[in-house]
């Protein structure tokens, strides 16, 4: 996909859906040598480590291109899930962590959850590049869009129009960054994600925000779907309120209106 096409599609998403923040392009790289010339590294440029969801917020609200490796991250579960921790079995490590912090009462239950999570083992990719979609100079593995529920529904309608099957969700309320960054390129399918506690504590994700994410290769299909889905019935965002009805008022209103001669 050409850069100009990415910019055009980004503008269409942002304007048509009236998004509050920028759609994002995400790339997983073998190392930091693949970062573009203009990017920010938290450890190098800010003198601190941050969470992955903070980098997402900086990209979607500030318009920054963010490069991340293990040096830049302080979030332990995310470091494990994205293969930056050095552990050979990330799902086993997350199982133990979820029990330690009382998100599960026993390892068997925790293992059921972690088995369904999207993770990397760090053997192929050791860096993440996150950029506003309209500025991306690379072909993204994942497209990530923060939106309200109504905007998300419209993207779901567009994706389903083009690809047929319904959009799934794999939500556990924690480490959701792996689901909206990593899962789409692993599953080659779109997903809907409710951001977890970390997103809301550290990266200021608002209560009305959720995430729609899809493989980068399916962006053109999403745009096509947004243009066509429900066109014959005027489906769009903002969703149009139905107004062709006569309201009913309390008895006292009607009686007073009759006294005034407004109604017969």
PDB file of C-alpha atoms in Angstrom, residues 35-223:
ATOM      1  CA  UNK A  35      12.630   2.948  12.920  1.00  0.00           C
ATOM      2  CA  UNK A  36      12.229   5.971  10.613  1.00  0.00           C
ATOM      3  CA  UNK A  37      14.502   8.968  10.993  1.00  0.00           C
ATOM      4  CA  UNK A  38      11.864  11.055  12.740  1.00  0.00           C
ATOM      5  CA  UNK A  39      10.560   9.170  15.751  1.00  0.00           C
ATOM      6  CA  UNK A  40      10.612   9.358  19.530  1.00  0.00           C
ATOM      7  CA  UNK A  41      12.137   6.809  21.902  1.00  0.00           C
ATOM      8  CA  UNK A  42      10.915   7.263  25.507  1.00  0.00           C
ATOM      9  CA  UNK A  43      14.171   6.052  27.096  1.00  0.00           C
ATOM     10  CA  UNK A  44      16.412   8.091  24.822  1.00  0.00           C
ATOM     11  CA  UNK A  45      14.357  11.232  24.224  1.00  0.00           C
ATOM     12  CA  UNK A  46      12.273  11.526  27.403  1.00  0.00           C
ATOM     13  CA  UNK A  47      14.615   9.946  29.941  1.00  0.00           C
ATOM     14  CA  UNK A  48      12.003   7.489  31.187  1.00  0.00           C
ATOM     15  CA  UNK A  49      10.291   4.191  30.564  1.00  0.00           C
ATOM     16  CA  UNK A  50       6.594   4.152  29.789  1.00  0.00           C
ATOM     17  CA  UNK A  51       3.751   1.737  29.072  1.00  0.00           C
ATOM     18  CA  UNK A  52       2.804   0.667  25.559  1.00  0.00           C
ATOM     19  CA  UNK A  53      -0.616   2.263  25.987  1.00  0.00           C
ATOM     20  CA  UNK A  54       1.069   5.587  26.844  1.00  0.00           C
ATOM     21  CA  UNK A  55       2.952   5.392  23.546  1.00  0.00           C
ATOM     22  CA  UNK A  56      -0.369   4.732  21.830  1.00  0.00           C
ATOM     23  CA  UNK A  57      -1.862   7.845  23.435  1.00  0.00           C
ATOM     24  CA  UNK A  58       1.133   9.969  22.446  1.00  0.00           C
ATOM     25  CA  UNK A  59       0.751   8.792  18.852  1.00  0.00           C
ATOM     26  CA  UNK A  60      -3.011   9.239  18.584  1.00  0.00           C
ATOM     27  CA  UNK A  61      -3.295  12.530  20.516  1.00  0.00           C
ATOM     28  CA  UNK A  62       0.077  14.239  19.982  1.00  0.00           C
ATOM     29  CA  UNK A  63       0.681  12.908  16.478  1.00  0.00           C
ATOM     30  CA  UNK A  64       4.092  11.498  17.452  1.00  0.00           C
ATOM     31  CA  UNK A  65       5.751   8.497  15.831  1.00  0.00           C
ATOM     32  CA  UNK A  66       6.833   6.240  18.685  1.00  0.00           C
ATOM     33  CA  UNK A  67       9.559   3.569  18.616  1.00  0.00           C
ATOM     34  CA  UNK A  68       9.620   1.012  21.433  1.00  0.00           C
ATOM     35  CA  UNK A  69      12.025  -1.706  22.531  1.00  0.00           C
ATOM     36  CA  UNK A  70      12.547  -3.359  25.916  1.00  0.00           C
ATOM     37  CA  UNK A  71      14.593  -0.302  26.991  1.00  0.00           C
ATOM     38  CA  UNK A  72      11.541   1.916  26.663  1.00  0.00           C
ATOM     39  CA  UNK A  73       8.963  -0.141  28.559  1.00  0.00           C
ATOM     40  CA  UNK A  74       8.113  -0.373  32.246  1.00  0.00           C
ATOM     41  CA  UNK A  75       4.831  -2.321  32.052  1.00  0.00           C
ATOM     42  CA  UNK A  76       5.658  -5.901  33.105  1.00  0.00           C
ATOM     43  CA  UNK A  77       2.628  -7.743  31.643  1.00  0.00           C
ATOM     44  CA  UNK A  78       2.986  -5.936  28.325  1.00  0.00           C
ATOM     45  CA  UNK A  79       6.729  -6.659  28.232  1.00  0.00           C
ATOM     46  CA  UNK A  80       5.917 -10.336  28.732  1.00  0.00           C
ATOM     47  CA  UNK A  81       3.067 -10.380  26.188  1.00  0.00           C
ATOM     48  CA  UNK A  82       5.112  -8.658  23.476  1.00  0.00           C
ATOM     49  CA  UNK A  83       8.209 -10.794  23.984  1.00  0.00           C
ATOM     50  CA  UNK A  84      10.383  -8.095  25.567  1.00  0.00           C
ATOM     51  CA  UNK A  85      10.913  -9.795  28.937  1.00  0.00           C
ATOM     52  CA  UNK A  86      13.222 -12.611  27.882  1.00  0.00           C
ATOM     53  CA  UNK A  87      10.957 -15.345  29.265  1.00  0.00           C
ATOM     54  CA  UNK A  88      10.658 -18.381  27.004  1.00  0.00           C
ATOM     55  CA  UNK A  89       7.019 -19.130  27.876  1.00  0.00           C
ATOM     56  CA  UNK A  90       5.132 -15.813  28.047  1.00  0.00           C
ATOM     57  CA  UNK A  91       1.724 -17.409  28.652  1.00  0.00           C
ATOM     58  CA  UNK A  92       3.053 -19.323  31.662  1.00  0.00           C
ATOM     59  CA  UNK A  93       4.554 -16.115  33.050  1.00  0.00           C
ATOM     60  CA  UNK A  94       1.283 -14.234  32.582  1.00  0.00           C
ATOM     61  CA  UNK A  95      -0.602 -17.086  34.253  1.00  0.00           C
ATOM     62  CA  UNK A  96       1.578 -16.715  37.343  1.00  0.00           C
ATOM     63  CA  UNK A  97       1.281 -12.922  37.332  1.00  0.00           C
ATOM     64  CA  UNK A  98      -2.521 -12.991  37.072  1.00  0.00           C
ATOM     65  CA  UNK A  99      -2.661 -15.238  40.137  1.00  0.00           C
ATOM     66  CA  UNK A 100      -0.148 -13.106  42.055  1.00  0.00           C
ATOM     67  CA  UNK A 101      -2.219  -9.947  41.532  1.00  0.00           C
ATOM     68  CA  UNK A 102      -5.538 -11.736  42.267  1.00  0.00           C
ATOM     69  CA  UNK A 103      -7.052 -11.560  38.802  1.00  0.00           C
ATOM     70  CA  UNK A 104      -7.494 -15.325  39.129  1.00  0.00           C
ATOM     71  CA  UNK A 105      -8.018 -17.595  42.121  1.00  0.00           C
ATOM     72  CA  UNK A 106      -6.003 -20.504  40.753  1.00  0.00           C
ATOM     73  CA  UNK A 107      -3.473 -21.282  37.987  1.00  0.00           C
ATOM     74  CA  UNK A 108      -5.867 -23.502  36.034  1.00  0.00           C
ATOM     75  CA  UNK A 109      -8.355 -20.672  35.526  1.00  0.00           C
ATOM     76  CA  UNK A 110      -5.565 -18.210  34.735  1.00  0.00           C
ATOM     77  CA  UNK A 111      -4.139 -20.605  32.148  1.00  0.00           C
ATOM     78  CA  UNK A 112      -7.518 -20.789  30.420  1.00  0.00           C
ATOM     79  CA  UNK A 113      -7.372 -17.048  29.883  1.00  0.00           C
ATOM     80  CA  UNK A 114      -3.731 -16.734  28.898  1.00  0.00           C
ATOM     81  CA  UNK A 115      -4.037 -19.594  26.426  1.00  0.00           C
ATOM     82  CA  UNK A 116      -6.499 -17.469  24.448  1.00  0.00           C
ATOM     83  CA  UNK A 117      -4.353 -14.309  24.529  1.00  0.00           C
ATOM     84  CA  UNK A 118      -2.278 -12.953  21.668  1.00  0.00           C
ATOM     85  CA  UNK A 119       1.413 -12.913  22.618  1.00  0.00           C
ATOM     86  CA  UNK A 120       4.874 -12.870  21.016  1.00  0.00           C
ATOM     87  CA  UNK A 121       7.891 -14.816  22.241  1.00  0.00           C
ATOM     88  CA  UNK A 122      10.436 -12.210  21.124  1.00  0.00           C
ATOM     89  CA  UNK A 123      12.325 -14.443  18.708  1.00  0.00           C
ATOM     90  CA  UNK A 124      11.235 -12.585  15.570  1.00  0.00           C
ATOM     91  CA  UNK A 125      10.272  -9.113  16.729  1.00  0.00           C
ATOM     92  CA  UNK A 126      12.000  -6.968  19.328  1.00  0.00           C
ATOM     93  CA  UNK A 127      10.641  -3.523  18.443  1.00  0.00           C
ATOM     94  CA  UNK A 128       7.285  -1.845  17.901  1.00  0.00           C
ATOM     95  CA  UNK A 129       6.671   1.196  15.730  1.00  0.00           C
ATOM     96  CA  UNK A 130       3.463   3.176  16.321  1.00  0.00           C
ATOM     97  CA  UNK A 131       2.592   6.183  14.154  1.00  0.00           C
ATOM     98  CA  UNK A 132      -0.423   8.242  13.151  1.00  0.00           C
ATOM     99  CA  UNK A 133      -1.816   6.556  10.056  1.00  0.00           C
ATOM    100  CA  UNK A 134      -1.670   9.792   8.063  1.00  0.00           C
ATOM    101  CA  UNK A 135       2.089  10.090   8.753  1.00  0.00           C
ATOM    102  CA  UNK A 136       3.100   6.445   8.401  1.00  0.00           C
ATOM    103  CA  UNK A 137       6.002   5.858   6.015  1.00  0.00           C
ATOM    104  CA  UNK A 138       5.679   2.075   6.297  1.00  0.00           C
ATOM    105  CA  UNK A 139       3.170  -0.635   5.486  1.00  0.00           C
ATOM    106  CA  UNK A 140       1.375  -1.330   8.788  1.00  0.00           C
ATOM    107  CA  UNK A 141       0.819  -4.761  10.277  1.00  0.00           C
ATOM    108  CA  UNK A 142      -2.152  -3.433  12.260  1.00  0.00           C
ATOM    109  CA  UNK A 143      -4.476  -0.446  12.061  1.00  0.00           C
ATOM    110  CA  UNK A 144      -5.765   0.677  15.463  1.00  0.00           C
ATOM    111  CA  UNK A 145      -8.624   3.154  15.907  1.00  0.00           C
ATOM    112  CA  UNK A 146      -9.909   4.486  19.236  1.00  0.00           C
ATOM    113  CA  UNK A 147     -13.577   5.423  18.945  1.00  0.00           C
ATOM    114  CA  UNK A 148     -16.844   5.661  20.814  1.00  0.00           C
ATOM    115  CA  UNK A 149     -19.324   2.752  20.567  1.00  0.00           C
ATOM    116  CA  UNK A 150     -21.383   4.306  17.754  1.00  0.00           C
ATOM    117  CA  UNK A 151     -18.269   5.025  15.671  1.00  0.00           C
ATOM    118  CA  UNK A 152     -17.077   1.486  16.349  1.00  0.00           C
ATOM    119  CA  UNK A 153     -20.395   0.047  15.163  1.00  0.00           C
ATOM    120  CA  UNK A 154     -19.994   1.924  11.898  1.00  0.00           C
ATOM    121  CA  UNK A 155     -16.515   0.432  11.379  1.00  0.00           C
ATOM    122  CA  UNK A 156     -17.866  -3.012  12.205  1.00  0.00           C
ATOM    123  CA  UNK A 157     -20.595  -2.542   9.589  1.00  0.00           C
ATOM    124  CA  UNK A 158     -18.008  -1.496   7.015  1.00  0.00           C
ATOM    125  CA  UNK A 159     -15.687  -4.408   7.737  1.00  0.00           C
ATOM    126  CA  UNK A 160     -18.504  -6.967   7.732  1.00  0.00           C
ATOM    127  CA  UNK A 161     -19.788  -5.554   4.412  1.00  0.00           C
ATOM    128  CA  UNK A 162     -16.419  -6.284   2.825  1.00  0.00           C
ATOM    129  CA  UNK A 163     -15.326  -9.484   4.580  1.00  0.00           C
ATOM    130  CA  UNK A 164     -18.626 -11.171   5.434  1.00  0.00           C
ATOM    131  CA  UNK A 165     -18.110 -12.713   8.861  1.00  0.00           C
ATOM    132  CA  UNK A 166     -18.952 -10.931  12.085  1.00  0.00           C
ATOM    133  CA  UNK A 167     -16.254  -9.140  14.077  1.00  0.00           C
ATOM    134  CA  UNK A 168     -15.106 -10.983  17.171  1.00  0.00           C
ATOM    135  CA  UNK A 169     -13.792  -9.764  20.515  1.00  0.00           C
ATOM    136  CA  UNK A 170     -11.357 -11.388  22.942  1.00  0.00           C
ATOM    137  CA  UNK A 171     -11.620  -9.355  26.130  1.00  0.00           C
ATOM    138  CA  UNK A 172     -10.207 -10.043  29.568  1.00  0.00           C
ATOM    139  CA  UNK A 173     -10.013  -6.540  31.034  1.00  0.00           C
ATOM    140  CA  UNK A 174      -6.214  -6.530  31.190  1.00  0.00           C
ATOM    141  CA  UNK A 175      -3.222  -6.447  28.833  1.00  0.00           C
ATOM    142  CA  UNK A 176      -5.643  -5.439  26.090  1.00  0.00           C
ATOM    143  CA  UNK A 177      -2.807  -3.702  24.225  1.00  0.00           C
ATOM    144  CA  UNK A 178      -1.870  -7.098  22.798  1.00  0.00           C
ATOM    145  CA  UNK A 179      -5.397  -7.507  21.445  1.00  0.00           C
ATOM    146  CA  UNK A 180      -5.612  -4.143  19.664  1.00  0.00           C
ATOM    147  CA  UNK A 181      -1.992  -4.099  18.442  1.00  0.00           C
ATOM    148  CA  UNK A 182      -0.922  -7.694  17.957  1.00  0.00           C
ATOM    149  CA  UNK A 183      -4.036  -9.853  17.527  1.00  0.00           C
ATOM    150  CA  UNK A 184      -5.234  -8.501  14.142  1.00  0.00           C
ATOM    151  CA  UNK A 185      -2.005  -9.359  12.331  1.00  0.00           C
ATOM    152  CA  UNK A 186      -1.853 -12.786  14.015  1.00  0.00           C
ATOM    153  CA  UNK A 187      -5.472 -13.710  13.319  1.00  0.00           C
ATOM    154  CA  UNK A 188      -5.788 -11.766  10.013  1.00  0.00           C
ATOM    155  CA  UNK A 189      -9.151 -10.524  11.236  1.00  0.00           C
ATOM    156  CA  UNK A 190     -10.645  -7.395  12.718  1.00  0.00           C
ATOM    157  CA  UNK A 191     -11.423  -7.183  16.417  1.00  0.00           C
ATOM    158  CA  UNK A 192     -13.233  -4.974  18.886  1.00  0.00           C
ATOM    159  CA  UNK A 193     -11.505  -4.297  22.205  1.00  0.00           C
ATOM    160  CA  UNK A 194     -12.614  -2.686  25.456  1.00  0.00           C
ATOM    161  CA  UNK A 195      -9.428  -1.113  26.868  1.00  0.00           C
ATOM    162  CA  UNK A 196      -8.420  -2.436  30.268  1.00  0.00           C
ATOM    163  CA  UNK A 197      -7.428  -0.781  33.516  1.00  0.00           C
ATOM    164  CA  UNK A 198      -3.899   0.076  32.391  1.00  0.00           C
ATOM    165  CA  UNK A 199      -5.203   2.058  29.444  1.00  0.00           C
ATOM    166  CA  UNK A 200      -7.432   4.077  31.731  1.00  0.00           C
ATOM    167  CA  UNK A 201      -4.952   4.525  34.589  1.00  0.00           C
ATOM    168  CA  UNK A 202      -1.783   5.312  32.643  1.00  0.00           C
ATOM    169  CA  UNK A 203      -2.821   6.544  29.213  1.00  0.00           C
ATOM    170  CA  UNK A 204      -5.972   8.522  30.055  1.00  0.00           C
ATOM    171  CA  UNK A 205      -8.296   6.438  27.857  1.00  0.00           C
ATOM    172  CA  UNK A 206     -11.794   7.759  28.506  1.00  0.00           C
ATOM    173  CA  UNK A 207     -14.805   5.789  29.715  1.00  0.00           C
ATOM    174  CA  UNK A 208     -16.591   6.119  26.358  1.00  0.00           C
ATOM    175  CA  UNK A 209     -13.619   4.913  24.282  1.00  0.00           C
ATOM    176  CA  UNK A 210     -13.145   1.469  22.815  1.00  0.00           C
ATOM    177  CA  UNK A 211     -10.916   0.189  20.024  1.00  0.00           C
ATOM    178  CA  UNK A 212     -11.486  -1.218  16.558  1.00  0.00           C
ATOM    179  CA  UNK A 213      -8.393  -2.857  15.089  1.00  0.00           C
ATOM    180  CA  UNK A 214      -7.755  -4.712  11.854  1.00  0.00           C
ATOM    181  CA  UNK A 215      -4.861  -6.050   9.772  1.00  0.00           C
ATOM    182  CA  UNK A 216      -3.145  -3.345   7.778  1.00  0.00           C
ATOM    183  CA  UNK A 217      -3.820  -5.255   4.565  1.00  0.00           C
ATOM    184  CA  UNK A 218      -7.574  -4.853   5.108  1.00  0.00           C
ATOM    185  CA  UNK A 219      -7.661  -1.060   5.373  1.00  0.00           C
ATOM    186  CA  UNK A 220      -8.801  -0.575   1.783  1.00  0.00           C
ATOM    187  CA  UNK A 221     -11.578  -3.096   2.384  1.00  0.00           C
ATOM    188  CA  UNK A 222     -12.735  -1.220   5.474  1.00  0.00           C
ATOM    189  CA  UNK A 223     -12.854   2.066   3.569  1.00  0.00           C
TER     190      UNK A 223
END
